[in-house]
């Protein structure tokens, strides 16, 4: 499964996004699928053996809907820098797993190449933040009661079998979880509704759940291993922070709001209407659209492949120091200087940074500013070079 199309086959991308994405669950049965390239018992154990990564923040243990306290499976360890972290103790983890507790390995895509490749494929198609967690469960012990998630999920069964209950209840586009305790548990049981599906997940199977869909799972026969990919696209809430930042550049928002006691509040209401009109103009501007696209690009997942000992010399540039300035407009940021304006789009932070350097490399620029598309940055470098802002430079120390 190296592409999103592989993940949802035999369903097409067009069918999935039209009929299921954000709408309803989908169970894809694939008894012949080989998912060992994503994860297996061997590669899961290899990931767990990267001891420094597993702390009370990245590893959780649960038993019958009760989380194990970190002190029951972690040991305080002092790092070389003098910081103390609660690192998971393999022996204590194994002791809890031995009585049937479920092991939850969070963010495993950061230490497992196979899971990372699958997460990258999902991210590239959805433009969402992706996180991958692994659930290692054992026969007859339910780790979590019926609940909903605040993000869409893809579940890939990689080892063993697990029974999933999908309930009719679904929260309406939730952005927060129910609080812990008896009241929260009672709420979940009331809201889950009637049993809609009972699904037997076997190795190779994929289950898609839209956010808010109530579900629970139980391993009924031996040990089982599945990977859950959480999908968290941007929501409209991102606009509020962006509007606040953009409003700082607008004199209308820096004006005082007229007193309600003047003109029976007429002047105040008129001012609020002007602010509302301006908010709409900013929200609908190309500038905001490009900024949101940049925030989506920031979620990109790289494969972290070094490929050593092979190396490639970076492409260095020297900055000429030509006088110029960055101008913010509703149509987007532009660089104003000799030879005319240069539209920057989501690369305005990258250009602001590079113009303050003496030298920089194309590779560092692309790595530092993931909100700009790499091809756009390369094209922009060509424009800056043709206008004399930058010029090719020899590798440091090799001139």
Coordinates of C-alpha atoms in Angstrom, one line a residue:
X1 CA 0.0 0.0 0.0
X2 CA 2.1 2.8 -1.3
X3 CA -0.6 5.1 -2.6
X4 CA -4.0 6.2 -1.4
X5 CA -5.6 4.2 -4.3
X6 CA -3.9 1.1 -2.9
X7 CA -5.4 1.7 0.5
X8 CA -9.0 1.9 -0.6
X9 CA -8.9 -0.6 -3.6
X10 CA -11.1 -2.0 -5.1
X11 CA -13.0 1.2 -4.4
X12 CA -12.0 4.1 -6.6
X13 CA -11.0 7.5 -5.2
X14 CA -13.9 9.2 -6.9
X15 CA -16.4 6.7 -5.4
X16 CA -14.8 6.9 -1.9
X17 CA -14.8 10.7 -1.7
X18 CA -18.3 11.1 -3.2
X19 CA -20.0 8.3 -1.2
X20 CA -18.1 7.8 2.1
X21 CA -15.5 10.5 3.0
X22 CA -17.0 12.4 6.0
X23 CA -20.4 10.6 5.4
X24 CA -20.5 7.0 6.4
X25 CA -18.4 4.0 7.4
X26 CA -16.8 1.6 4.9
X27 CA -15.4 -1.9 5.5
X28 CA -13.1 -3.1 2.8
X29 CA -12.5 -6.9 2.9
X30 CA -9.3 -8.0 1.3
X31 CA -8.3 -11.5 2.3
X32 CA -5.5 -11.7 -0.2
X33 CA -3.9 -8.3 0.6
X34 CA -0.4 -8.2 1.9
X35 CA 0.0 -5.5 4.6
X36 CA 3.3 -6.7 6.0
X37 CA 5.0 -3.7 4.3
X38 CA 3.0 -1.4 6.6
X39 CA 3.5 -3.3 9.9
X40 CA 4.0 -6.8 11.2
X41 CA 4.9 -8.3 14.6
X42 CA 8.6 -8.2 13.7
X43 CA 8.5 -4.5 12.5
X44 CA 6.3 -3.6 15.5
X45 CA 8.9 -5.1 17.9
X46 CA 11.7 -3.3 16.0
X47 CA 9.9 0.0 16.5
X48 CA 9.3 -0.7 20.2
X49 CA 13.0 -1.4 20.6
X50 CA 13.8 2.3 19.8
X51 CA 13.7 2.8 23.5
X52 CA 14.3 6.6 23.8
X53 CA 11.1 7.3 21.8
X54 CA 8.7 5.5 24.1
X55 CA 7.7 7.6 27.1
X56 CA 4.5 8.3 29.0
X57 CA 3.6 10.7 26.2
X58 CA 4.0 8.2 23.3
X59 CA 3.0 4.9 24.9
X60 CA -0.3 4.1 26.7
X61 CA -1.7 1.0 28.3
X62 CA -5.4 0.4 28.9
X63 CA -7.3 -2.4 30.6
X64 CA -11.2 -2.6 30.6
X65 CA -11.5 1.0 29.8
X66 CA -9.1 2.1 32.5
X67 CA -5.8 3.7 31.6
X68 CA -2.7 2.4 33.4
X69 CA -1.0 5.2 35.3
X70 CA 2.4 6.1 33.8
X71 CA 4.2 5.1 37.0
X72 CA 3.0 1.5 36.5
X73 CA 5.1 1.1 33.3
X74 CA 7.5 4.0 33.1
X75 CA 10.8 4.7 34.9
X76 CA 12.2 8.3 35.4
X77 CA 15.4 8.6 33.4
X78 CA 17.8 11.5 33.4
X79 CA 19.1 12.5 29.9
X80 CA 22.6 13.6 29.2
X81 CA 21.2 17.2 29.1
X82 CA 20.0 16.9 32.7
X83 CA 16.3 16.5 31.9
X84 CA 14.1 13.9 33.5
X85 CA 11.7 11.9 31.3
X86 CA 9.4 9.0 32.1
X87 CA 10.7 6.3 29.8
X88 CA 8.7 3.1 29.2
X89 CA 10.3 0.1 30.9
X90 CA 10.0 -2.9 28.6
X91 CA 9.8 -5.4 31.5
X92 CA 7.0 -3.5 33.2
X93 CA 5.2 -3.1 29.9
X94 CA 5.4 -6.8 29.2
X95 CA 4.1 -7.6 32.7
X96 CA 0.9 -5.5 32.0
X97 CA 0.5 -6.9 28.5
X98 CA 0.8 -10.4 30.1
X99 CA -2.5 -9.9 31.9
X100 CA -4.3 -8.8 28.8
X101 CA -3.8 -5.1 28.8
X102 CA -3.9 -3.3 25.4
X103 CA -0.8 -1.5 24.3
X104 CA -1.2 1.7 22.4
X105 CA 1.8 3.0 20.5
X106 CA 1.2 6.6 19.5
X107 CA 2.8 8.4 16.6
X108 CA 4.4 5.2 15.5
X109 CA 4.8 6.7 12.0
X110 CA 7.8 8.6 13.4
X111 CA 9.7 5.4 14.1
X112 CA 8.3 2.8 11.6
X113 CA 9.2 3.3 7.9
X114 CA 6.3 1.2 6.6
X115 CA 3.7 3.0 8.7
X116 CA 5.2 6.3 7.7
X117 CA 4.9 5.5 3.9
X118 CA 1.2 4.7 4.4
X119 CA 0.6 7.9 6.4
X120 CA 2.4 9.9 3.7
X121 CA 0.1 8.4 1.0
X122 CA -3.0 9.4 3.0
X123 CA -1.7 12.9 3.7
X124 CA -0.9 13.6 0.1
X125 CA -4.5 12.8 -1.0
X126 CA -6.4 14.4 1.9
X127 CA -4.1 17.4 2.7
X128 CA -4.8 16.7 6.4
X129 CA -2.7 16.2 9.4
X130 CA -2.1 12.5 9.8
X131 CA -1.0 10.5 12.9
X132 CA -0.7 6.8 13.2
X133 CA -1.2 4.8 16.4
X134 CA -0.9 1.0 16.8
X135 CA -3.2 -1.0 19.0
X136 CA -1.9 -4.3 20.3
X137 CA -4.7 -6.3 22.0
X138 CA -5.3 -9.7 23.4
X139 CA -8.2 -12.1 23.6
X140 CA -11.3 -11.1 25.6
X141 CA -10.2 -7.8 27.1
X142 CA -11.8 -4.6 25.8
X143 CA -9.5 -1.6 26.3
X144 CA -12.0 1.2 25.4
X145 CA -15.7 1.4 25.7
X146 CA -18.0 2.7 22.9
X147 CA -16.8 6.1 21.9
X148 CA -16.3 8.5 19.0
X149 CA -13.2 10.2 17.6
X150 CA -12.8 13.9 16.7
X151 CA -11.1 12.9 13.5
X152 CA -11.8 10.5 10.6
X153 CA -9.9 7.3 10.8
X154 CA -8.6 4.5 8.6
X155 CA -8.0 1.2 10.4
X156 CA -5.7 -1.3 8.8
X157 CA -5.7 -4.8 10.4
X158 CA -2.2 -6.2 10.1
X159 CA -2.1 -9.2 12.5
X160 CA -4.8 -11.4 14.0
X161 CA -8.5 -10.7 14.0
X162 CA -10.7 -8.2 15.8
X163 CA -14.4 -7.6 16.1
X164 CA -15.7 -4.1 15.6
X165 CA -19.1 -2.8 16.6
X166 CA -20.3 0.2 14.6
X167 CA -23.2 2.0 16.3
X168 CA -25.9 4.2 14.7
X169 CA -25.0 7.1 16.9
X170 CA -22.9 9.9 15.4
X171 CA -21.8 13.2 16.9
X172 CA -22.2 16.2 14.6
X173 CA -18.7 17.2 13.5
X174 CA -17.2 17.1 17.0
X175 CA -14.1 19.0 17.9
X176 CA -13.7 17.8 21.5
X177 CA -14.1 14.6 23.5
X178 CA -16.5 13.9 26.4
X179 CA -14.8 14.4 29.7
X180 CA -13.7 11.4 31.8
X181 CA -15.8 10.0 34.7
X182 CA -19.1 8.3 35.1
X183 CA -21.2 11.1 33.6
X184 CA -19.1 11.0 30.4
X185 CA -19.3 7.2 30.2
X186 CA -23.1 7.3 30.7
X187 CA -23.4 10.0 28.0
X188 CA -21.5 7.8 25.5
X189 CA -23.6 4.8 26.2
X190 CA -26.8 6.8 25.7
X191 CA -25.6 8.5 22.5
X192 CA -24.2 5.4 20.7
X193 CA -27.6 4.2 19.6
X194 CA -28.4 0.8 18.2
X195 CA -25.9 -1.6 16.8
X196 CA -25.6 -1.0 13.1
X197 CA -22.8 -3.3 12.0
X198 CA -20.6 -6.0 13.6
X199 CA -17.5 -6.4 11.5
X200 CA -14.8 -9.0 11.8
X201 CA -11.5 -7.4 10.7
X202 CA -8.9 -9.8 9.3
X203 CA -5.4 -9.1 8.1
X204 CA -5.5 -6.9 5.0
X205 CA -8.9 -5.5 5.8
X206 CA -9.4 -1.7 6.0
X207 CA -12.1 0.1 8.0
X208 CA -13.0 3.8 7.4
X209 CA -14.9 5.7 10.1
X210 CA -15.9 9.3 9.7
X211 CA -15.4 11.5 12.8
X212 CA -18.1 11.3 15.4
X213 CA -19.1 7.7 14.5
X214 CA -19.6 5.6 17.7
X215 CA -17.6 2.4 17.7
X216 CA -15.8 -0.1 19.9
X217 CA -13.6 -3.2 19.3
X218 CA -12.7 -6.5 20.9
X219 CA -10.1 -9.1 20.2
X220 CA -11.8 -12.5 20.5
X221 CA -9.1 -14.9 19.3
X222 CA -5.6 -14.4 20.5
X223 CA -3.3 -11.5 19.8
X224 CA -4.2 -8.8 17.3
X225 CA -2.5 -5.8 15.9
X226 CA -4.0 -2.9 13.9
X227 CA -2.9 0.6 12.8
X228 CA -5.2 3.5 13.1
X229 CA -4.5 6.5 10.9
X230 CA -6.2 9.6 12.2
X231 CA -7.1 12.2 9.6
X232 CA -7.5 15.8 10.8
X233 CA -8.1 18.4 8.0
X234 CA -8.2 22.1 8.8
X235 CA -11.6 23.4 9.9
X236 CA -13.1 26.8 9.7
X237 CA -11.6 27.6 13.2
X238 CA -8.3 28.2 11.5
X239 CA -9.8 31.3 9.9
X240 CA -10.2 33.1 13.2
X241 CA -6.5 33.1 14.1
X242 CA -5.6 34.2 10.5
X243 CA -8.2 37.0 10.6
X244 CA -6.8 38.3 13.9
X245 CA -3.3 38.4 12.4
X246 CA -4.4 40.1 9.2
X247 CA -6.5 42.6 11.1
X248 CA -3.4 44.0 12.8
X249 CA -2.3 45.3 9.4
X250 CA -5.6 47.1 8.8
X251 CA -6.2 50.6 10.2
X252 CA -10.0 50.1 10.4
X253 CA -9.5 47.4 13.0
X254 CA -7.1 49.6 15.0
X255 CA -9.7 52.4 15.2
X256 CA -11.6 52.8 18.5
X257 CA -15.2 51.5 18.5
X258 CA -17.6 54.4 19.0
X259 CA -19.4 54.6 22.4
X260 CA -22.9 53.0 22.6
X261 CA -24.0 56.1 24.5
X262 CA -23.5 58.3 21.4
X263 CA -26.4 58.5 18.9
X264 CA -28.2 55.6 20.7
X265 CA -25.5 53.3 19.4
X266 CA -26.0 54.2 15.8
X267 CA -22.3 55.1 15.2
X268 CA -21.2 51.9 17.0
X269 CA -23.5 49.7 14.9
X270 CA -22.3 51.4 11.7
X271 CA -18.7 50.9 12.7
X272 CA -19.4 47.2 13.4
X273 CA -21.0 46.8 10.0
X274 CA -17.9 48.3 8.4
X275 CA -15.7 45.8 10.3
X276 CA -18.0 42.9 9.3
X277 CA -17.7 44.0 5.6
X278 CA -13.9 44.2 5.9
X279 CA -13.7 40.8 7.6
X280 CA -15.6 39.3 4.7
X281 CA -13.3 41.0 2.2
X282 CA -10.2 39.6 4.0
X283 CA -11.7 36.1 4.4
X284 CA -12.5 35.9 0.7
X285 CA -9.2 37.3 -0.4
X286 CA -6.6 35.4 -2.4
X287 CA -4.2 36.1 0.4
X288 CA -6.2 34.1 2.9
X289 CA -6.8 31.3 0.4
X290 CA -3.0 31.0 -0.2
X291 CA -2.3 31.1 3.5
X292 CA -4.7 28.2 4.1
X293 CA -3.2 26.2 1.3
X294 CA 0.2 26.8 2.9
X295 CA -1.0 25.5 6.2
X296 CA -2.2 22.4 4.4
X297 CA 1.2 21.9 2.8
X298 CA 2.8 22.2 6.2
X299 CA 1.2 18.8 7.1
X300 CA 3.3 17.0 4.5
X301 CA 5.0 13.9 5.7
X302 CA 8.5 13.2 4.4
X303 CA 10.0 9.8 4.3
X304 CA 13.2 10.7 6.2
X305 CA 15.4 8.6 3.8
X306 CA 19.0 9.6 4.1
X307 CA 20.4 7.3 1.5
X308 CA 23.9 7.4 2.9
X309 CA 26.7 7.0 2.0
X310 CA 25.5 8.7 -1.3
X311 CA 25.5 12.4 -1.1
X312 CA 24.6 15.3 -3.3
X313 CA 26.1 18.8 -3.1
X314 CA 23.5 21.4 -2.3
X315 CA 22.8 24.4 -4.6
X316 CA 24.1 27.5 -2.9
X317 CA 23.0 31.1 -3.5
X318 CA 24.5 34.4 -2.3
X319 CA 22.3 37.4 -1.6
X320 CA 23.1 40.6 -3.4
X321 CA 21.6 43.0 -0.9
X322 CA 19.4 44.9 -3.4
X323 CA 17.1 47.4 -1.7
X324 CA 13.5 46.0 -1.7
X325 CA 10.5 45.6 0.6
X326 CA 7.7 43.2 1.2
X327 CA 4.2 44.5 0.6
X328 CA 1.0 42.8 1.9
X329 CA -2.1 43.1 -0.2
X330 CA -5.4 41.3 -0.3
X331 CA -4.2 39.7 -3.6
X332 CA -1.2 38.3 -1.7
X333 CA 2.3 39.4 -0.7
X334 CA 4.6 40.9 -3.3
X335 CA 8.3 41.8 -3.3
X336 CA 8.6 45.4 -4.5
X337 CA 12.0 46.4 -6.0
X338 CA 13.9 47.0 -9.2
X339 CA 12.4 45.4 -12.2
X340 CA 8.9 45.4 -10.9
X341 CA 6.8 43.5 -8.4
X342 CA 7.2 39.8 -7.8
X343 CA 4.2 37.9 -6.5
X344 CA 5.2 35.6 -3.6
X345 CA 2.1 33.7 -2.6
X346 CA 2.7 31.3 0.3
X347 CA 6.5 31.7 -0.2
X348 CA 6.6 35.2 1.4
X349 CA 8.0 33.9 4.6
X350 CA 10.7 32.0 2.7
X351 CA 11.7 35.1 0.7
X352 CA 11.7 37.3 3.8
X353 CA 14.1 34.8 5.4
X354 CA 16.4 34.3 2.5
X355 CA 16.9 38.1 1.8
X356 CA 18.2 38.4 5.4
X357 CA 20.9 35.8 4.8
X358 CA 24.4 36.2 3.3
X359 CA 24.2 32.7 1.7
X360 CA 21.7 29.9 1.7
X361 CA 21.0 26.6 -0.1
X362 CA 18.0 25.8 -2.1
X363 CA 17.7 22.5 -0.1
X364 CA 17.6 24.3 3.2
X365 CA 15.0 26.8 1.9
X366 CA 12.7 24.1 0.8
X367 CA 13.1 22.2 4.1
X368 CA 12.6 25.3 6.3
X369 CA 9.3 26.4 4.6
X370 CA 7.1 23.5 3.9
X371 CA 4.0 25.8 3.4
X372 CA 5.4 26.7 0.0
X373 CA 5.4 24.1 -2.8
X374 CA 9.0 23.1 -3.6
X375 CA 8.4 23.7 -7.4
X376 CA 7.1 27.2 -6.6
X377 CA 10.2 27.9 -4.5
X378 CA 12.5 26.8 -7.3
X379 CA 10.7 28.9 -9.8
X380 CA 10.8 31.9 -7.5
X381 CA 14.6 31.4 -7.0
X382 CA 14.9 31.6 -10.8
X383 CA 13.0 34.8 -10.8
X384 CA 15.0 36.3 -8.0
X385 CA 18.2 35.3 -9.8
X386 CA 17.1 36.9 -13.1
X387 CA 16.3 40.1 -11.2
X388 CA 19.7 40.2 -9.5
X389 CA 18.5 39.6 -5.9
X390 CA 20.5 36.4 -5.6
X391 CA 23.2 34.7 -7.6
X392 CA 24.7 31.2 -7.7
X393 CA 27.5 30.6 -5.2
X394 CA 30.2 28.1 -4.7
X395 CA 30.0 25.6 -1.8
X396 CA 31.3 27.2 1.4
X397 CA 34.9 26.5 1.8
X398 CA 35.3 25.4 -1.8
X399 CA 35.5 28.7 -3.6

